[in-house]
Every structure is written in structure tokens, then in C-alpha cells.
Coordinates of C-alpha atoms and ligand atoms in Angstrom, one line a residue:
M1 CA 118.2 100.1 127.2
I2 CA 117.5 103.5 128.7
V3 CA 119.0 106.7 127.5
L4 CA 119.0 110.1 129.2
V5 CA 119.0 113.0 126.9
I6 CA 120.2 116.4 128.2
N7 CA 119.8 119.8 126.5
C8 CA 121.6 122.2 128.8
G9 CA 121.6 125.9 128.4
S10 CA 123.3 128.6 130.5
S11 CA 120.3 128.8 133.0
S12 CA 118.2 125.8 132.1
L13 CA 118.5 122.0 131.8
K14 CA 115.9 120.1 129.8
Y15 CA 115.9 116.3 130.0
D16 CA 114.1 113.3 128.5
I17 CA 114.6 109.8 129.6
I18 CA 113.7 107.3 126.8
D19 CA 113.2 103.6 126.8
M20 CA 115.0 102.7 123.5
D21 CA 113.3 99.3 123.2
T22 CA 109.9 100.9 122.8
H23 CA 111.0 104.5 121.9
E24 CA 108.7 105.6 124.8
T25 CA 109.5 108.7 126.8
L26 CA 109.5 107.6 130.4
A27 CA 109.7 111.2 131.7
D28 CA 110.8 114.6 130.6
G29 CA 111.3 117.9 132.4
L30 CA 113.1 121.1 132.9
A31 CA 115.3 122.6 135.6
D32 CA 114.9 126.3 135.2
R33 CA 116.6 129.4 136.5
V34 CA 119.7 127.4 137.2
A35 CA 122.8 129.4 138.4
I36 CA 120.8 132.7 138.5
N37 CA 120.8 134.6 141.8
Q38 CA 122.9 131.9 143.6
G39 CA 120.2 129.4 142.6
A40 CA 117.4 131.1 144.5
G41 CA 114.1 130.8 142.7
A42 CA 115.2 127.8 140.7
I43 CA 112.5 125.3 139.8
L44 CA 112.3 121.7 138.7
K45 CA 109.4 120.6 136.6
H46 CA 109.3 116.9 136.2
R47 CA 106.7 115.1 134.0
P48 CA 106.7 111.3 134.5
T49 CA 104.6 109.5 131.8
G50 CA 101.4 108.1 133.4
K51 CA 102.0 109.8 136.7
P52 CA 101.1 113.3 138.0
D53 CA 103.6 116.1 137.3
Y54 CA 105.9 117.1 140.0
T55 CA 107.2 120.6 140.6
A56 CA 109.7 121.7 143.2
E57 CA 111.4 125.0 144.0
V58 CA 114.9 123.9 145.0
P59 CA 118.1 126.0 145.1
M60 CA 120.3 125.3 142.1
P61 CA 123.4 127.5 142.3
D62 CA 125.0 125.5 139.5
H63 CA 124.3 122.8 136.9
A64 CA 125.6 120.0 139.2
D65 CA 122.7 120.8 141.6
A66 CA 120.3 120.7 138.6
I67 CA 121.5 117.3 137.6
K68 CA 121.4 116.1 141.2
Y69 CA 117.7 117.0 141.5
V70 CA 116.9 115.6 138.1
L71 CA 118.4 112.2 139.0
E72 CA 116.6 112.3 142.3
A73 CA 113.3 112.9 140.6
L74 CA 114.0 110.1 138.1
T75 CA 114.6 107.5 140.8
H76 CA 112.1 108.9 143.4
P77 CA 109.7 106.2 144.9
E78 CA 106.6 108.2 143.9
H79 CA 107.3 110.3 140.8
G80 CA 110.3 108.4 139.6
V81 CA 110.4 106.2 136.5
I82 CA 113.4 104.0 137.1
D83 CA 114.5 102.0 140.1
S84 CA 118.1 103.0 140.1
L85 CA 120.6 105.1 138.1
Q86 CA 122.3 101.8 137.0
Q87 CA 119.5 101.4 134.6
I88 CA 120.7 104.4 132.5
T89 CA 122.8 103.0 129.7
A90 CA 124.1 106.3 128.4
V91 CA 123.6 110.0 128.3
G92 CA 123.2 111.9 125.0
H93 CA 123.9 115.7 125.0
R94 CA 122.7 118.2 122.6
V95 CA 125.7 120.4 121.6
V96 CA 124.9 123.4 119.5
H97 CA 128.2 124.2 117.7
G98 CA 130.7 121.6 116.6
G99 CA 132.4 123.7 114.0
E100 CA 134.1 121.6 111.2
N101 CA 135.3 119.1 113.8
F102 CA 132.2 116.8 113.8
T103 CA 130.4 115.3 110.9
K104 CA 128.7 112.9 113.2
S105 CA 128.0 112.4 116.9
A106 CA 130.9 111.6 119.2
L107 CA 131.6 109.6 122.3
M108 CA 132.8 112.1 124.9
T109 CA 136.5 112.2 125.5
T110 CA 138.8 114.9 126.6
D111 CA 139.6 115.7 123.0
V112 CA 135.9 116.1 122.2
L113 CA 135.4 118.3 125.2
D114 CA 138.3 120.5 124.1
A115 CA 136.9 120.7 120.6
I116 CA 133.5 121.8 122.0
E117 CA 135.3 124.4 124.1
D118 CA 137.1 125.6 121.0
C119 CA 133.7 126.3 119.3
I120 CA 132.6 128.6 122.1
K121 CA 133.8 131.5 119.9
F122 CA 131.1 130.5 117.3
G123 CA 128.4 129.6 119.8
P124 CA 129.0 131.9 122.8
L125 CA 125.3 131.7 123.9
H126 CA 125.0 127.9 123.8
N127 CA 128.2 125.9 124.0
P128 CA 129.2 127.1 127.5
G129 CA 125.9 125.8 128.9
N130 CA 126.2 122.6 126.9
L131 CA 129.6 122.0 128.4
Q132 CA 128.3 122.7 131.9
G133 CA 125.7 120.0 131.5
I134 CA 128.3 117.5 130.2
R135 CA 130.6 118.1 133.1
A136 CA 127.9 118.0 135.7
C137 CA 126.7 114.6 134.2
A138 CA 130.2 113.2 134.1
R139 CA 130.5 114.0 137.8
S140 CA 127.1 112.6 138.8
L141 CA 127.2 109.5 136.6
P142 CA 130.9 108.7 136.3
N143 CA 130.5 105.2 134.9
V144 CA 127.9 106.1 132.3
P145 CA 129.2 106.8 128.8
Q146 CA 128.3 110.2 127.3
V147 CA 127.8 111.2 123.7
A148 CA 127.7 114.6 122.1
V149 CA 125.2 115.2 119.3
F150 CA 125.8 118.4 117.4
D151 CA 123.3 120.8 115.8
T152 CA 125.9 121.4 113.1
E153 CA 126.8 117.8 112.1
F154 CA 124.0 117.2 109.5
H155 CA 125.1 120.2 107.5
Q156 CA 128.8 119.3 107.3
S157 CA 128.0 117.6 103.9
M158 CA 127.4 121.0 102.3
P159 CA 129.7 121.7 99.3
Q160 CA 132.2 124.5 99.6
K161 CA 130.1 126.7 97.2
A162 CA 127.3 126.6 99.7
Y163 CA 129.3 127.2 102.8
L164 CA 131.8 129.8 101.7
Y165 CA 131.0 133.5 102.2
G166 CA 132.2 136.1 99.7
L167 CA 134.8 137.4 102.2
P168 CA 138.6 137.3 102.1
Y169 CA 139.5 133.6 102.0
E170 CA 141.7 133.9 105.1
Y171 CA 138.7 134.6 107.2
Y172 CA 137.6 131.1 106.5
T173 CA 141.0 129.4 106.8
D174 CA 142.3 131.4 109.8
L175 CA 139.1 132.2 111.7
G176 CA 136.7 129.5 110.5
V177 CA 134.2 132.0 109.2
R178 CA 131.8 129.9 107.0
R179 CA 128.2 128.6 106.9
Y180 CA 127.7 125.9 109.5
G181 CA 123.9 125.6 109.9
F182 CA 121.9 124.6 112.9
H183 CA 118.8 122.6 113.9
G184 CA 120.7 119.7 112.2
T185 CA 119.3 117.0 114.5
S186 CA 115.7 118.1 113.6
H187 CA 116.5 118.4 109.9
R188 CA 118.1 114.9 110.0
Y189 CA 115.2 113.4 111.9
V190 CA 112.5 114.7 109.5
T191 CA 114.7 113.8 106.5
L192 CA 114.9 110.2 107.7
K193 CA 111.1 110.1 108.1
A194 CA 110.6 111.8 104.7
T195 CA 113.1 109.4 103.1
E196 CA 111.2 106.3 104.3
W197 CA 107.9 107.8 103.2
L198 CA 109.1 108.8 99.7
E199 CA 110.5 105.3 99.2
Q200 CA 107.4 103.6 100.3
E201 CA 104.7 105.9 98.9
K202 CA 106.4 107.2 95.8
G203 CA 108.9 104.5 95.1
I204 CA 111.7 107.1 94.8
P205 CA 115.1 105.6 95.9
V206 CA 117.0 107.5 98.6
E207 CA 119.8 108.5 96.3
D208 CA 117.4 110.3 93.9
Q209 CA 115.4 112.1 96.6
R210 CA 115.2 115.9 96.6
V211 CA 113.8 117.2 99.9
I212 CA 113.4 120.7 101.4
T213 CA 113.0 120.7 105.2
C214 CA 111.5 123.7 107.0
H215 CA 112.1 123.8 110.8
L216 CA 109.8 126.6 111.9
G217 CA 109.9 127.1 115.7
N218 CA 111.2 130.1 117.8
G219 CA 114.3 129.7 115.7
C220 CA 113.6 128.9 112.0
S221 CA 115.8 127.3 109.4
M222 CA 115.6 125.4 106.1
A223 CA 117.7 122.8 104.5
A224 CA 118.1 121.5 100.9
V225 CA 118.7 117.7 101.1
K226 CA 119.8 115.6 98.1
G227 CA 120.0 111.8 98.5
G228 CA 119.6 112.2 102.2
K229 CA 122.5 114.6 102.6
C230 CA 122.3 118.3 103.3
V231 CA 123.6 120.4 100.4
D232 CA 122.6 123.8 101.7
T233 CA 120.9 125.4 104.7
S234 CA 119.7 128.9 105.7
M235 CA 121.5 129.5 109.0
G236 CA 125.1 130.5 108.8
L237 CA 128.1 131.0 111.1
T238 CA 125.6 131.6 113.8
P239 CA 121.8 130.8 114.1
L240 CA 121.0 134.4 113.0
E241 CA 121.0 134.1 109.2
G242 CA 118.2 133.1 106.9
L243 CA 114.5 133.1 107.7
L244 CA 112.7 135.6 109.9
M245 CA 112.4 134.2 113.4
G246 CA 110.6 134.9 116.7
T247 CA 113.1 137.6 117.7
R248 CA 115.9 137.2 115.1
S249 CA 116.2 139.2 111.9
G250 CA 117.5 136.5 109.6
D251 CA 118.9 137.7 106.3
L252 CA 119.7 141.4 105.9
D253 CA 122.1 143.7 104.0
P254 CA 125.3 143.6 106.0
A255 CA 125.8 147.3 105.4
I256 CA 122.8 147.9 107.7
L257 CA 125.0 147.2 110.7
P258 CA 127.5 150.0 110.3
F259 CA 124.6 152.3 109.3
L260 CA 122.8 151.6 112.5
Q261 CA 125.9 151.7 114.6
K262 CA 126.6 155.2 113.2
E263 CA 123.0 156.5 113.2
L264 CA 122.0 155.2 116.6
N265 CA 125.5 155.2 118.2
L266 CA 125.2 151.4 118.9
G267 CA 128.1 149.3 120.1
S268 CA 128.6 145.8 118.9
E269 CA 126.7 144.3 121.9
D270 CA 123.8 146.6 121.3
T271 CA 123.7 145.6 117.6
D272 CA 123.9 141.9 118.6
R273 CA 120.9 142.4 120.9
V274 CA 118.9 144.2 118.3
L275 CA 119.5 141.5 115.7
N276 CA 119.0 138.5 118.0
K277 CA 116.4 139.7 120.6
N278 CA 114.5 142.7 119.2
S279 CA 113.9 141.8 115.6
G280 CA 112.0 139.1 113.7
L281 CA 108.2 138.7 114.4
L282 CA 108.6 140.7 117.6
G283 CA 110.5 143.5 116.0
I284 CA 108.2 144.0 113.0
S285 CA 104.9 143.4 114.7
G286 CA 105.7 145.1 118.1
V287 CA 103.2 142.5 119.5
S288 CA 105.1 139.3 120.3
S289 CA 107.6 136.7 119.2
D290 CA 105.0 134.0 119.4
M291 CA 103.3 133.2 116.1
R292 CA 99.9 132.6 117.8
D293 CA 99.9 136.2 119.2
V294 CA 101.1 137.7 115.9
K295 CA 98.4 135.8 114.0
A296 CA 95.7 136.9 116.5
A297 CA 96.7 140.5 116.1
A298 CA 96.9 140.3 112.3
F299 CA 93.3 138.9 112.2
A300 CA 91.9 141.2 114.9
E301 CA 89.2 143.7 114.0
P302 CA 90.7 146.1 113.0
P303 CA 93.8 144.2 112.0
N304 CA 97.1 145.3 113.4
P305 CA 99.0 146.4 110.2
R306 CA 102.4 145.6 111.7
A307 CA 101.3 142.1 112.7
V308 CA 100.1 141.6 109.1
A309 CA 103.4 142.8 107.8
A310 CA 105.3 140.4 110.2
L311 CA 103.3 137.5 109.0
E312 CA 103.8 138.4 105.4
V313 CA 107.6 138.8 105.7
F314 CA 107.8 135.5 107.6
C315 CA 106.0 133.6 104.9
Y316 CA 107.5 135.4 101.9
R317 CA 111.0 134.5 103.0
I318 CA 110.1 130.8 103.3
T319 CA 108.7 130.9 99.8
K320 CA 111.8 132.5 98.5
Y321 CA 114.0 129.8 100.1
I322 CA 111.7 127.0 98.7
G323 CA 112.2 128.4 95.2
S324 CA 116.0 128.8 95.6
Y325 CA 116.4 125.3 97.1
A326 CA 114.3 123.8 94.4
A327 CA 116.7 125.3 91.9
V328 CA 119.7 124.0 93.9
L329 CA 118.2 120.5 94.0
G330 CA 117.1 120.6 90.3
G331 CA 113.5 119.9 91.4
V332 CA 111.8 118.8 94.5
D333 CA 110.0 115.6 95.6
A334 CA 108.9 116.8 99.1
V335 CA 108.7 119.9 101.2
V336 CA 108.6 119.1 104.9
F337 CA 107.2 121.4 107.6
T338 CA 108.2 120.8 111.2
A339 CA 108.6 122.4 114.7
G340 CA 106.1 124.5 116.7
I341 CA 104.9 126.7 113.7
G342 CA 105.5 124.1 110.9
E343 CA 103.5 121.4 112.7
N344 CA 100.7 123.6 114.1
E345 CA 100.1 126.6 111.9
P346 CA 98.1 125.7 108.7
L347 CA 98.1 129.4 107.6
V348 CA 101.9 129.5 107.3
R349 CA 101.9 126.2 105.4
S350 CA 99.2 127.4 102.9
V351 CA 100.6 130.9 102.4
T352 CA 104.2 129.9 101.9
T353 CA 103.2 127.3 99.3
E354 CA 100.5 129.4 97.5
G355 CA 101.4 130.0 93.9
L356 CA 103.9 127.1 93.6
A357 CA 101.7 125.0 91.4
F358 CA 104.0 126.0 88.5
M359 CA 106.6 123.7 90.1
G360 CA 104.2 121.0 90.8
L361 CA 103.5 121.8 94.4
E362 CA 99.9 122.2 95.5
V363 CA 98.5 122.0 99.0
D364 CA 95.0 120.6 99.7
L365 CA 93.5 123.2 101.9
D366 CA 91.1 120.8 103.6
K367 CA 93.9 118.3 104.4
N368 CA 96.0 121.2 105.6
E369 CA 93.3 122.4 108.0
H370 CA 92.2 119.0 109.3
M371 CA 95.2 117.0 110.0
E372 CA 95.0 113.8 111.9
K373 CA 96.6 114.3 115.4
G374 CA 99.6 112.1 116.3
A375 CA 100.5 110.9 112.8
E376 CA 104.3 110.5 112.1
V377 CA 104.0 111.8 108.5
T378 CA 101.0 113.6 107.0
D379 CA 100.9 114.5 103.3
I380 CA 98.8 117.6 102.8
S381 CA 99.4 118.0 99.1
T382 CA 96.5 117.5 96.6
D383 CA 96.2 114.1 94.9
A384 CA 97.4 115.7 91.6
S385 CA 100.5 117.4 93.2
P386 CA 103.7 115.7 92.0
V387 CA 105.5 117.3 94.9
A388 CA 104.5 116.0 98.4
V389 CA 104.0 118.5 101.2
L390 CA 104.7 116.7 104.4
V391 CA 104.0 117.7 108.0
I392 CA 106.4 115.6 110.2
P393 CA 106.5 116.3 114.0
T394 CA 110.2 116.6 114.9
N395 CA 111.7 114.5 117.7
E396 CA 115.2 115.7 118.3
E397 CA 115.4 113.9 121.7
L398 CA 114.8 110.5 120.0
M399 CA 117.4 111.3 117.3
I400 CA 119.9 112.2 120.1
A401 CA 119.1 109.0 122.0
T402 CA 119.3 106.9 118.8
D403 CA 122.8 108.3 118.0
T404 CA 123.9 107.9 121.6
L405 CA 122.9 104.2 121.8
E406 CA 124.5 103.5 118.3
I407 CA 127.8 105.1 119.4
V408 CA 127.9 103.4 122.8
E409 CA 127.1 100.0 121.3
G410 CA 129.5 100.6 118.4
N411 CA 132.2 101.2 121.1
G412 CA 131.3 98.0 122.9
L413 CA 130.0 100.0 125.9
G414 CA 126.3 99.2 125.7
Ligands
LIG1 P1 111.6 126.0 120.0 O1 112.4 126.6 118.8 O2 111.8 126.9 121.2 O3 111.8 124.5 120.2 P2 109.0 125.4 119.1 O4 109.3 124.5 118.1 O5 108.2 124.9 120.3 O6 110.2 126.3 119.6 O7 108.1 126.6 118.4 C1 107.7 127.7 119.1 C2 106.8 128.5 118.1 O8 105.7 127.6 117.7 C3 106.1 129.7 118.7 O9 106.3 130.8 117.8 C4 104.7 129.4 118.8 O10 103.9 130.5 118.4 C5 104.5 128.3 117.7 N1 103.4 127.5 118.0 C6 103.3 126.5 119.0 N2 102.1 125.9 119.0 C7 101.4 126.5 118.0 C8 100.1 126.4 117.6 N3 99.2 125.5 118.1 N4 99.7 127.2 116.5 C9 100.5 128.1 116.0 N5 101.8 128.3 116.4 C10 102.2 127.5 117.4

């Protein structure tokens, strides 16, 4: 069984094609600069496993062109990985915002498409691109079932006390203003891995497990997970709330917005840009949104004080959330680090967990620095630490493909 996974944005289309019998990625790639400048300057980067990479500059005025070139690359005699499109059992799409409509992934129907369209108001930067990818695939692969996997679905188990904001209640009932949370596919994937590990290594049954997951990439979010179900998460109505991120501010006093609008004469779009694009690691450090650059500047001689501050704020906020989620969960069995920074940056893992020995959480600095490459789960806590500190490489594509296959087979379409 072969599943094609599509993550389509407004100007890019990422893809992975996975053999679900072996969980092996046959190829992945990216169609970039799609639908910009009438498609001039668009580029396809195709990476077939075990074969040389293939890159082509081809015009892609819209997403249908992108899909066409991706499918051509997948079946190409030299750099292709399948003989024919008939080998694709199903397509799984990452969809960022599913609102309250989806507690799990869904087989694509016109109702599902309408519901995704309805959520554009909450995910204006992502849902339109997701929809374009879905429609383009439906046209190019008309007989292949398609499934939507939502970033928000894992967090739908949150209780009302965690998702309601302290605003007039009608804003929730009439406008849908509440915490939804994002990166759900990643939080769900690492939760499943942590769950298996805690059962096997610590003998803790799933229903008793208390896990805090930290997805630290360009976007950063955390989740409190009890008995395998999300009970709270740091992102909110949009992916702006919570932790400090590459270019996003995360939590702030809401009164800062009218203050800035007045002082700097900013309109609502300007404010949006400041919070989403000019803040976070980039905004504080003035150096970069990339953790590697910020760290290099913070440890340069002489150190860049703004980069030091950015690193400190980034880590401090994670520690604060670990503490509050431990309280929410009534204790913690494992803290999980994942995504670009979580998987690769030992400094962030050690600084954020420093001083948490009072709650039974201690990182072994040697294990933290010298992790084995390629392991599914690595415990970097000391032997004496009752709380495990796990580094688990995320695999959102495999999670999407797994859901897709389950749903397609469940509907007798596999
Ligand atoms: P996205 O959210 O776009 O999927 P990633 O999960 O790839 O992002 O994370 C991107 C972040 O991970 C960047 O801030 C980058 O600095 C950081 N990162 C990636 N590799 C490393 C590394 N080897 N060491 C430290 N940070 C890294």
C-alpha cells in the first residue's frame, strides 16, 4: 500500500510518498514558488530514496501544475519511484485548521471541503493553500480517495476550562473564538511513541500516563497529555499564542496591541505582521529566526546581548509551561522534546529543564550531548530521575499516511 502525503501552502507544495508496508519513504520533495509571478521561477526539488536528487525549474502558475510535475517525477523512468499512478492507494492532506468540526481525520467529501473552507477565517494563512492542494489532487487523481488530517484534531479533547478564553461567552458561541491548538499531528505522533515507551520501560499503563510534549521548530507549541489525550496546549485560536517562536511573539499582554497601534499608528495588518513575522527569536535578537544563528551570536566573542536575551526568553517560557502543565496533570511521567530545535539543540533541552529536580526531573548532561543518531526514542534523564526526558524525532508525514490508510480501509476503499 502506497500513500502520497501532501502539505500544501499558498506558494509551496511538499510531498512524501510512503510505502505503508515498510513505513519507508520512497521519495519526498517540494514544489516551491508556486502561483507566484504567473509561475515563473517555480522549482521542483525531488528526492527519490536511493537515487540522485532531481531539480527542475518549471513554470507552475497554479497548484494543479505543481501536482502535475510531482506526479510526473514520481513515475519518471529515471528518478521515479513507482511504475504508475495506479499504485497510489490514497492521498493524505495536512489541513491546518479544522475548527470544532473534526476530532479525527476525515475522508474527503463535499461536506468536509465546505467545513475546511468555513475554517479559513481562523486559518487565513494556511487553509486556502491546503484547499488548493486538495482540489488539484482531486482533479489529477480522480479515482484515488483523499483524506484530511487536521493540525487541530488532537487538541479537541481539551476540556472547556482549558479552551475557553475570558471573553464574553457569545464570542465563543457566535464566532468560535476559543483555543484550538496546532501541531496536533506531531504532538499525537510523539505521544504515541512516548506512550509505548512508558508502558514498556516504566510499566505505566496508558490511562495513568502524564506526558508533556514540546514541539520546538520554527513554530513552537506544547501540550499536556493525560492518558494519551490532550488536556491543554499552548497555541490558541491561531498559532500565535504560547511559546516564543522563530518570528512569532507567543504570549503577551493583549493591551500591548492597542498601545502599539496608538503609539506607532499601526493598522491591524501591520500589527499582525509585527506579531507573526517580526517578533520571537528574530525580533528580540535582531539576528535571525533560526536557533542556530541566534545561539552562535549568543556565544560569539563578545556575546551579542540581544541574542543572549532571545535565548533566555525562549527557554524560560518553556520552563514556565512545563511547570504549569505538571500542575495541570498532577505530576509528570515524561517530558518529550521534538522538531528541529527539540531534536537537535541540547542547550535548549538542558536550560529548560535546569532546576526541575524538585519535581523529579533531571537531565543527564552527557546523554543529552551525545545522543545516538536515528533512535526512535532516547531517554536523556539521569538514572535516578523519576521523570523521563525523551527526545523523539517527529514524523508528521507517517502519522498522516497512517490515518489516511486506516480511514480508507475503514471505508472499504483500500
Ligand atoms: P518547521 O517548523 O518549519 O517544520 P523545523 O522543525 O525544521 O521547522 O525546525 C526549524 C528550527 O530548528 C530552526 O530554528 C533551526 O534553527 C532549528 N534547527 C534545525 N537543525 C538544528 C540543529 N542541528 N541545531 C539546532 N537547531 C536546529
